[in-house]
Short mmCIF file of C-alpha atoms and ligand atoms in Angstrom, two decimals:
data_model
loop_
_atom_site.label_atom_id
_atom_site.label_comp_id
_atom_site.label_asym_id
_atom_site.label_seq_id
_atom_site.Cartn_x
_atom_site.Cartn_y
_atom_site.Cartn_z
CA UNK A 1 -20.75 10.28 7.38
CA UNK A 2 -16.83 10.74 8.21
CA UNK A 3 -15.87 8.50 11.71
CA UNK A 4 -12.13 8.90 12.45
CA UNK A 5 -10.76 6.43 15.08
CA UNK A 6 -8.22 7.52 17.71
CA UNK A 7 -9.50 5.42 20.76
CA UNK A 8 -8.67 2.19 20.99
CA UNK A 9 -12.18 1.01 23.13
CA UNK A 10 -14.15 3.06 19.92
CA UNK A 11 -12.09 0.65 17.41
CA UNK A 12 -12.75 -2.62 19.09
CA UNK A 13 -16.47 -1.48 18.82
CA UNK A 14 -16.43 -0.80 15.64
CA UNK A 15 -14.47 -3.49 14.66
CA UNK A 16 -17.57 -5.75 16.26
CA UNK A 17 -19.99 -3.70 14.26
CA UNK A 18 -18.06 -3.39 10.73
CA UNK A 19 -19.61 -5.06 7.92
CA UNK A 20 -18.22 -7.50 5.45
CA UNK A 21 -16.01 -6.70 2.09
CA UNK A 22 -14.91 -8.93 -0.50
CA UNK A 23 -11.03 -9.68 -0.59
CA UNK A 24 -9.59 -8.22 -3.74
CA UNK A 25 -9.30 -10.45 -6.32
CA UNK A 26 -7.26 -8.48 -9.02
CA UNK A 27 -4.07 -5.97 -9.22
CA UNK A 28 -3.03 -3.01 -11.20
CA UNK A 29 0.92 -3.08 -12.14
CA UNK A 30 2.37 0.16 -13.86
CA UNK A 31 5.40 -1.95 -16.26
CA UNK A 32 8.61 -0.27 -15.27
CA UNK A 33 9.65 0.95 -18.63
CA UNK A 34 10.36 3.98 -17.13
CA UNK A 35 11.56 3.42 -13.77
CA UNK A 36 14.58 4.84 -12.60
CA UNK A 37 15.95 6.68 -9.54
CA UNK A 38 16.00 10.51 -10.56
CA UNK A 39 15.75 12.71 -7.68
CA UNK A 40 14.79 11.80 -4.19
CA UNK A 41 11.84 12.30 -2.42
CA UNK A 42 12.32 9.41 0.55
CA UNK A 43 15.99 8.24 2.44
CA UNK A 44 16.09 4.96 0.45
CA UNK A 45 16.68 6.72 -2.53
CA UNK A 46 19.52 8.62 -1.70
CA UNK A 47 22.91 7.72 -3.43
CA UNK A 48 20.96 5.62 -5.61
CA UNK A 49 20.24 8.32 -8.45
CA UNK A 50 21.46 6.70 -12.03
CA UNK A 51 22.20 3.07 -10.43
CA UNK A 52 18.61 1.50 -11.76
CA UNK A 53 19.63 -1.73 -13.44
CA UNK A 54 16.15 -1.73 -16.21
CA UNK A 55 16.65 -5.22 -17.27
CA UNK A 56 17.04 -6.28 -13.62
CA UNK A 57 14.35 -4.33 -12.67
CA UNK A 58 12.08 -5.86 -15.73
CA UNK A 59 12.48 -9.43 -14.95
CA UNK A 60 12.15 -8.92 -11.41
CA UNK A 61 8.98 -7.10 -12.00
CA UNK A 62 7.75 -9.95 -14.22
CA UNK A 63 8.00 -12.60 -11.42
CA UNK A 64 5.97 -10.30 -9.00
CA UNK A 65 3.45 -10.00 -11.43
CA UNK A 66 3.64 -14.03 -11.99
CA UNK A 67 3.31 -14.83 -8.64
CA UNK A 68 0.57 -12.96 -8.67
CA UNK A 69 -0.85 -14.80 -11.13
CA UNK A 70 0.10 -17.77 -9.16
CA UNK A 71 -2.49 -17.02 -6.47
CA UNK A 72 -4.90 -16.69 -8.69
CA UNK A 73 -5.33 -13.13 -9.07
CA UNK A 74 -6.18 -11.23 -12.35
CA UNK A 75 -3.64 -8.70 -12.97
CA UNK A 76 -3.93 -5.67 -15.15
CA UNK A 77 -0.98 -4.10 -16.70
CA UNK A 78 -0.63 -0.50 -17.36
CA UNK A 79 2.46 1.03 -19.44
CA UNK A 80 5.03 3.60 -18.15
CA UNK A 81 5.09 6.80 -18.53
CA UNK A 82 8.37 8.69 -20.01
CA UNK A 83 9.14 11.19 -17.50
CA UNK A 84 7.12 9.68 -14.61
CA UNK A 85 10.49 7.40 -13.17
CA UNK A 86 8.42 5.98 -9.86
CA UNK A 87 4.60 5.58 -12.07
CA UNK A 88 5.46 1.75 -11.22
CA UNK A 89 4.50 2.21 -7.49
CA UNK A 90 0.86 2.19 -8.40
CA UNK A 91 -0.21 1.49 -4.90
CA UNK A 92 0.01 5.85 -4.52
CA UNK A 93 -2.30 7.66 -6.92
CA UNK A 94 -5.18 6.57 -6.04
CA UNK A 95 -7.75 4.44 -3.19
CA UNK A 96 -9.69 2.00 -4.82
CA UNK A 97 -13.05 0.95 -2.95
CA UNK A 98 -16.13 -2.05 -3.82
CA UNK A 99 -19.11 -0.28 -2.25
CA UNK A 100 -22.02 -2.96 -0.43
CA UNK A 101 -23.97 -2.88 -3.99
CA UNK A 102 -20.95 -3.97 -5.59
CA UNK A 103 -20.45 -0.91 -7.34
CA UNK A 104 -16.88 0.36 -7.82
CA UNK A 105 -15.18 3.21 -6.78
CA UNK A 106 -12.36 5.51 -6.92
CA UNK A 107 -10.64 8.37 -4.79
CA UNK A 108 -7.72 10.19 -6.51
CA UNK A 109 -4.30 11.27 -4.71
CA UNK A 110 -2.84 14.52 -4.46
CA UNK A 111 0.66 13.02 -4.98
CA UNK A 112 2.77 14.99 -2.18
CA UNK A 113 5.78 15.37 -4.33
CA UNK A 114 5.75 18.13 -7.51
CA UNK A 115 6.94 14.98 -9.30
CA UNK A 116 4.74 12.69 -9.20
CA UNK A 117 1.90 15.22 -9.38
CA UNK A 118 1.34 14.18 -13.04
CA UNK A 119 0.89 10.30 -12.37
CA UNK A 120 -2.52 10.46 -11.48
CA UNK A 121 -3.91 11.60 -14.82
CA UNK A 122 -3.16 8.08 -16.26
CA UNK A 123 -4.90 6.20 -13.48
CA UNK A 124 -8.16 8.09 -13.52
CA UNK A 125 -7.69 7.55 -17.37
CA UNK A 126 -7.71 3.43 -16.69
CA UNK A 127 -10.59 3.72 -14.17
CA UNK A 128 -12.93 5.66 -16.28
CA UNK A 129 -11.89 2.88 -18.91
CA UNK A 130 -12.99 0.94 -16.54
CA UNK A 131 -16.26 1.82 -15.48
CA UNK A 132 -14.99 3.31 -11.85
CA UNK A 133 -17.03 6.27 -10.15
CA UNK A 134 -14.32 8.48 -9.46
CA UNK A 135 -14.23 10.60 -6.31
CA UNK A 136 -11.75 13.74 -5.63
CA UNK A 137 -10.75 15.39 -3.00
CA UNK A 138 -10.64 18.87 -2.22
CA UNK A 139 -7.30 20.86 -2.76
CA UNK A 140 -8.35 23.81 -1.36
CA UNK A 141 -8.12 21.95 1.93
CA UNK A 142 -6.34 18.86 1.78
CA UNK A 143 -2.69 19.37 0.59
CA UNK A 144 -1.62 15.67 0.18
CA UNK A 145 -3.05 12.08 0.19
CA UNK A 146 -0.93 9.29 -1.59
CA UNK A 147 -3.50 6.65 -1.73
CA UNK A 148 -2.70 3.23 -1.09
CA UNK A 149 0.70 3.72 0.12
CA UNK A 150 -0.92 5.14 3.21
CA UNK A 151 -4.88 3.87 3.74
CA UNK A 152 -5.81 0.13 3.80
CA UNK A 153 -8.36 -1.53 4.17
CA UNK A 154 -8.68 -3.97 6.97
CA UNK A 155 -8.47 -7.59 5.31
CA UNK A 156 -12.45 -8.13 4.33
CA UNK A 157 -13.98 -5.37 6.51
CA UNK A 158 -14.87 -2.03 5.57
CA UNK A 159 -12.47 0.00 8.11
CA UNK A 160 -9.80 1.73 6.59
CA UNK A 161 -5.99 2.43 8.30
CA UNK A 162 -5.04 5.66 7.56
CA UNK A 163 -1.11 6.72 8.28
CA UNK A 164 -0.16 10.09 8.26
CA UNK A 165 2.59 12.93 8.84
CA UNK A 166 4.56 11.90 5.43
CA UNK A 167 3.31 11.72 2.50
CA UNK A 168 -0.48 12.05 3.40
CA UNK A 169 -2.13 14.63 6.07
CA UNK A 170 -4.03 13.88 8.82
CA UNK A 171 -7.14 16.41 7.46
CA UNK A 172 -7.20 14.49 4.45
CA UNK A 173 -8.71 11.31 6.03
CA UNK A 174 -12.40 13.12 6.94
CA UNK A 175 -12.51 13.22 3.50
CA UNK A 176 -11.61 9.94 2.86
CA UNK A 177 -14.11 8.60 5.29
CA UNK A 178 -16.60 10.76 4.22
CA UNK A 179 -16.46 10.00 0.76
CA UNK A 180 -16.77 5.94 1.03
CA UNK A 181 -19.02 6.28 4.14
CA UNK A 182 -16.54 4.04 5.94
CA UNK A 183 -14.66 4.53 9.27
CA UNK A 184 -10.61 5.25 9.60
CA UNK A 185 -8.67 4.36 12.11
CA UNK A 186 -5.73 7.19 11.92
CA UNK A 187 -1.89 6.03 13.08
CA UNK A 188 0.50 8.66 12.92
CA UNK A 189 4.51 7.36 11.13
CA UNK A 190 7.24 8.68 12.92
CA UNK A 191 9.83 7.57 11.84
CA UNK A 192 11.32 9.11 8.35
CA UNK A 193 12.50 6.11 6.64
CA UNK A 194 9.02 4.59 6.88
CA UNK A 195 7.36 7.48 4.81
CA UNK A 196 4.33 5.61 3.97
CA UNK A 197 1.95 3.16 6.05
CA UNK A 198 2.78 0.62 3.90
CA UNK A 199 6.28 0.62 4.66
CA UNK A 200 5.83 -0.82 8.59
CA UNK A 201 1.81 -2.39 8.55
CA UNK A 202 1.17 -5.19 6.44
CA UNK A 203 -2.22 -6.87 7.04
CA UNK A 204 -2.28 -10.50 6.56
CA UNK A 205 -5.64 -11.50 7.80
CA UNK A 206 -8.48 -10.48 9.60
CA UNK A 207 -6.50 -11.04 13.37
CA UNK A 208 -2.84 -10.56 12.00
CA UNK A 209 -0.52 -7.82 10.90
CA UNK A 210 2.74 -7.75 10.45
CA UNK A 211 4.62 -4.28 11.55
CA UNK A 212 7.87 -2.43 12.53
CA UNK A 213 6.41 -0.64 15.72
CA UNK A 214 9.41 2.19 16.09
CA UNK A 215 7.61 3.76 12.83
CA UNK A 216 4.50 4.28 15.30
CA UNK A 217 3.81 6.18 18.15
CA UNK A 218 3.16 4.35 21.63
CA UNK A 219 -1.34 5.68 20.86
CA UNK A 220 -0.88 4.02 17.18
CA UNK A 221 0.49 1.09 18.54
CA UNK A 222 -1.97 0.42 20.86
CA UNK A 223 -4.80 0.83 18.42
CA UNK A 224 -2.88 -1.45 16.24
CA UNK A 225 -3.03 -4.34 19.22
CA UNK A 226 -6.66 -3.82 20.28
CA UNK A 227 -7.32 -4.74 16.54
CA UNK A 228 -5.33 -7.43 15.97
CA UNK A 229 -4.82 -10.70 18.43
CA UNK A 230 -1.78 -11.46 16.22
CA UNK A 231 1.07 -8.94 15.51
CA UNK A 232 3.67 -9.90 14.57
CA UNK A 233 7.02 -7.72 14.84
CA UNK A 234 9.64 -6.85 11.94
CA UNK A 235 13.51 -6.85 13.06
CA UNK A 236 15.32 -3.70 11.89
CA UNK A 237 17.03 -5.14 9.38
CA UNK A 238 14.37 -6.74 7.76
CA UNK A 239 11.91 -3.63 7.96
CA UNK A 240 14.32 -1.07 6.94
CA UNK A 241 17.08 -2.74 4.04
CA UNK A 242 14.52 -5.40 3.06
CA UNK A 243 11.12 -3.84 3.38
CA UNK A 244 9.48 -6.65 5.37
CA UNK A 245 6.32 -4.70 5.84
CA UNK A 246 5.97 -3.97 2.50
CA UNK A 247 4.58 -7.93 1.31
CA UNK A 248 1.76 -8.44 0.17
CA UNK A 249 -0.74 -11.09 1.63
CA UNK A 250 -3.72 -10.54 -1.00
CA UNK A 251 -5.63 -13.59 0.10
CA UNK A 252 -5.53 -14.02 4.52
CA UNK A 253 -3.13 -16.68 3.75
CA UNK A 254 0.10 -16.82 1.27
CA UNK A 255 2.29 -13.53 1.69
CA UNK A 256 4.72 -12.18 -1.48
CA UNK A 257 7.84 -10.99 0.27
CA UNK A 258 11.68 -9.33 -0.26
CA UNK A 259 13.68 -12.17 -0.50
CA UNK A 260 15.97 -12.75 3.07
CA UNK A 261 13.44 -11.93 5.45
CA UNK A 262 14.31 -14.75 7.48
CA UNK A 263 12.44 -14.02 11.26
CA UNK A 264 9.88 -12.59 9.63
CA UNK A 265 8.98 -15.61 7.93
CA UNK A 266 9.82 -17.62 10.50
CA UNK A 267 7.25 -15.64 12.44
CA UNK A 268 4.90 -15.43 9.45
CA UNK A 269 5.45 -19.43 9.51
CA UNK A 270 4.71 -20.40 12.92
CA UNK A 271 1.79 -18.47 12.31
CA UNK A 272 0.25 -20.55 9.39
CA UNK A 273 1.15 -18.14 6.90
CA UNK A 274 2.91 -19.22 3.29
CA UNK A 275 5.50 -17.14 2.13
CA UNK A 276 6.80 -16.14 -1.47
CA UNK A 277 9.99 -14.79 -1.98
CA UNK A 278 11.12 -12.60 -4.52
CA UNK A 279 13.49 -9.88 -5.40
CA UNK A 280 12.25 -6.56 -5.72
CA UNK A 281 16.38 -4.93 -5.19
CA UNK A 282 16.06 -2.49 -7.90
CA UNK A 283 13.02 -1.39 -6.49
CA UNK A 284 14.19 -1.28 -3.32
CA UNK A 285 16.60 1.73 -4.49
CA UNK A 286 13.46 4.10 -5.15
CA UNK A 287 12.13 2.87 -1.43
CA UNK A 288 9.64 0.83 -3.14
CA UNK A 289 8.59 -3.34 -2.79
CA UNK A 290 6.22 -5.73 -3.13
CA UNK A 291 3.00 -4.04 -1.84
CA UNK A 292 3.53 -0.29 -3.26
CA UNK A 293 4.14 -2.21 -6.72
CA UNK A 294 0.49 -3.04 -7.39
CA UNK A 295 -2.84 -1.91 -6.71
CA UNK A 296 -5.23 -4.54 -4.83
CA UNK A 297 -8.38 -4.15 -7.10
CA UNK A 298 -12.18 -5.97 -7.14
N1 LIG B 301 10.16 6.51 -4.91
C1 LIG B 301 8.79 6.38 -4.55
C2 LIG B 301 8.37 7.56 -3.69
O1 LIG B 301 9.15 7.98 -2.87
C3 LIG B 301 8.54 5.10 -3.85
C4 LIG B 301 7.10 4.86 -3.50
C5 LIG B 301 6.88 3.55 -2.82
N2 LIG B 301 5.52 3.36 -2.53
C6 LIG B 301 5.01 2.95 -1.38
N3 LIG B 301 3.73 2.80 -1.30
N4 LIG B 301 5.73 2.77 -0.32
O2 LIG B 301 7.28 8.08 -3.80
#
């Protein structure tokens, strides 16, 4: 049954009440063969059309994917596509989802853009290679949804945190609910250059996110505090040039960051938390870092 959260007294509730999930234990990376910044479809990438550097961007890809490794994750690679320049950001085409028997699931985007429409093919290809139920939603109704970029899951429980007003629509998340039986808390992005949810929320553990509140109105943020005891707050800077809010903290404890985030971790620090730093700066060119690099898998 679909449950969409608006209120913040319904969300501490079902916070209480929200069962268990499994922390993801291994990632999907798209190689960036392809990448490159052709057109724009975000502020980030403008003036940046033609300046990819691809062997830059290949070794700095390869360290990401490393340091995954690092923390003991198991990560898939997937090739490029020709013609398909931001296919690397394979946090957007689809929601991946572990159901209570253990049974694994799928829902697929409708990619907002008319060019990245044709992404999604290739990842319902992997899933069905790998033994994913795949889920769809309806296009009659729902006009965009970009996956992971803009629902995620609370660390281990099954509530999901759905942004919209970009790149996904707000009608689109009864669906989502609906489809994985699981409750979404809905926070609407405001602010253009943080197009996606994962651009300004980062969860870290079970109390702790880290955000840039000025991409959320004054009803998101408040959800966003009656959920989490810990928030901790991105400078300006930091969100915007460096993408603070797009690291990656796959395990409640060691976080893979932009390089030069320096309050952030310092906050991120203080509060326990390792950090990781590495350079995404090609990436950063397409709007694009750690977290929309990779798909968090079980
Ligand atoms: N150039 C890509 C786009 O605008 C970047 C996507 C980054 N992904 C993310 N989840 N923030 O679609």
């Amino acid at each position: 049954m679909a449950e969409i959260i608006t209120g913040k007294e319904t969300l501490v509730q079902v916070l209480k009440e929200a069962d268990s999930m499994p922390a993801p234990r291994e990632v999907l990376m798209v190689t960036p063969s392809h990448f490159s910044v052709e057109y724009v479809i975000n502020p980030h990438m403008e003036g940046n059309i033609g300046t990819v550097d691809k062997k830059k961007a290949r070794w700095q890809w390869e360290v990401i994917r490393d340091k995954f490794r690092m923390l003991g994750l198991r990560v898939h690679e997937m090739e490029g596509e020709p013609g398909f320049p931001d296919m690397v950001f394979s946090a957007n085409q689809s929601l991946p989802y572990i159901d209570p028997d253990g049974q694994k699931h799928a829902l697929m985007s409708i990619m907002h853009s008319e060019q990245r429409k044709d992404e999604v093919p290739y990842f319902e290809q992997w899933y069905r290679q790998h033994g994913y139920g795949l889920h769809y939603l309806d296009t009659n109704g729902i006009t965009d949804f970009e996956g992971m970029g803009d629902a995620i899951w609370h660390f281990k429980k099954r509530i999901l945190w759905g942004g919209y007003g970009y790149r996904s629509s707000r009608q689109a998340y009864e669906a989502v609910s609906g489809t994985f039986n699981v409750p979404v808390a809905l926070l609407e992005l405001v602010h253009p250059a943080f197009y996606h949810l994962d651009t300004c929320f980062c969860t870290l553990n079970e109390e702790s996110v880290l955000i840039y509140p000025p991409a959320f109105t004054q009803e998101g943020l408040e959800l966003i505090h009656a959920a989490f005891p810990v928030v901790i707050e991105a400078p300006e800077k930091e969100a915007q040039e460096l993408f603070a809010c797009n690291a990656c903290c796959p395990d409640g404890k060691n976080v893979i960051i932009q390089k030069g985030c320096q309050e952030v971790n310092k906050a991120l620090k203080k509060n326990g938390f390792a950090f990781h730093e590495v350079d995404t700066g090609e990436f950063l060119k397409s709007g694009g870092s750690v977290f929309c690099m990779k798909l968090m898998l079980w």
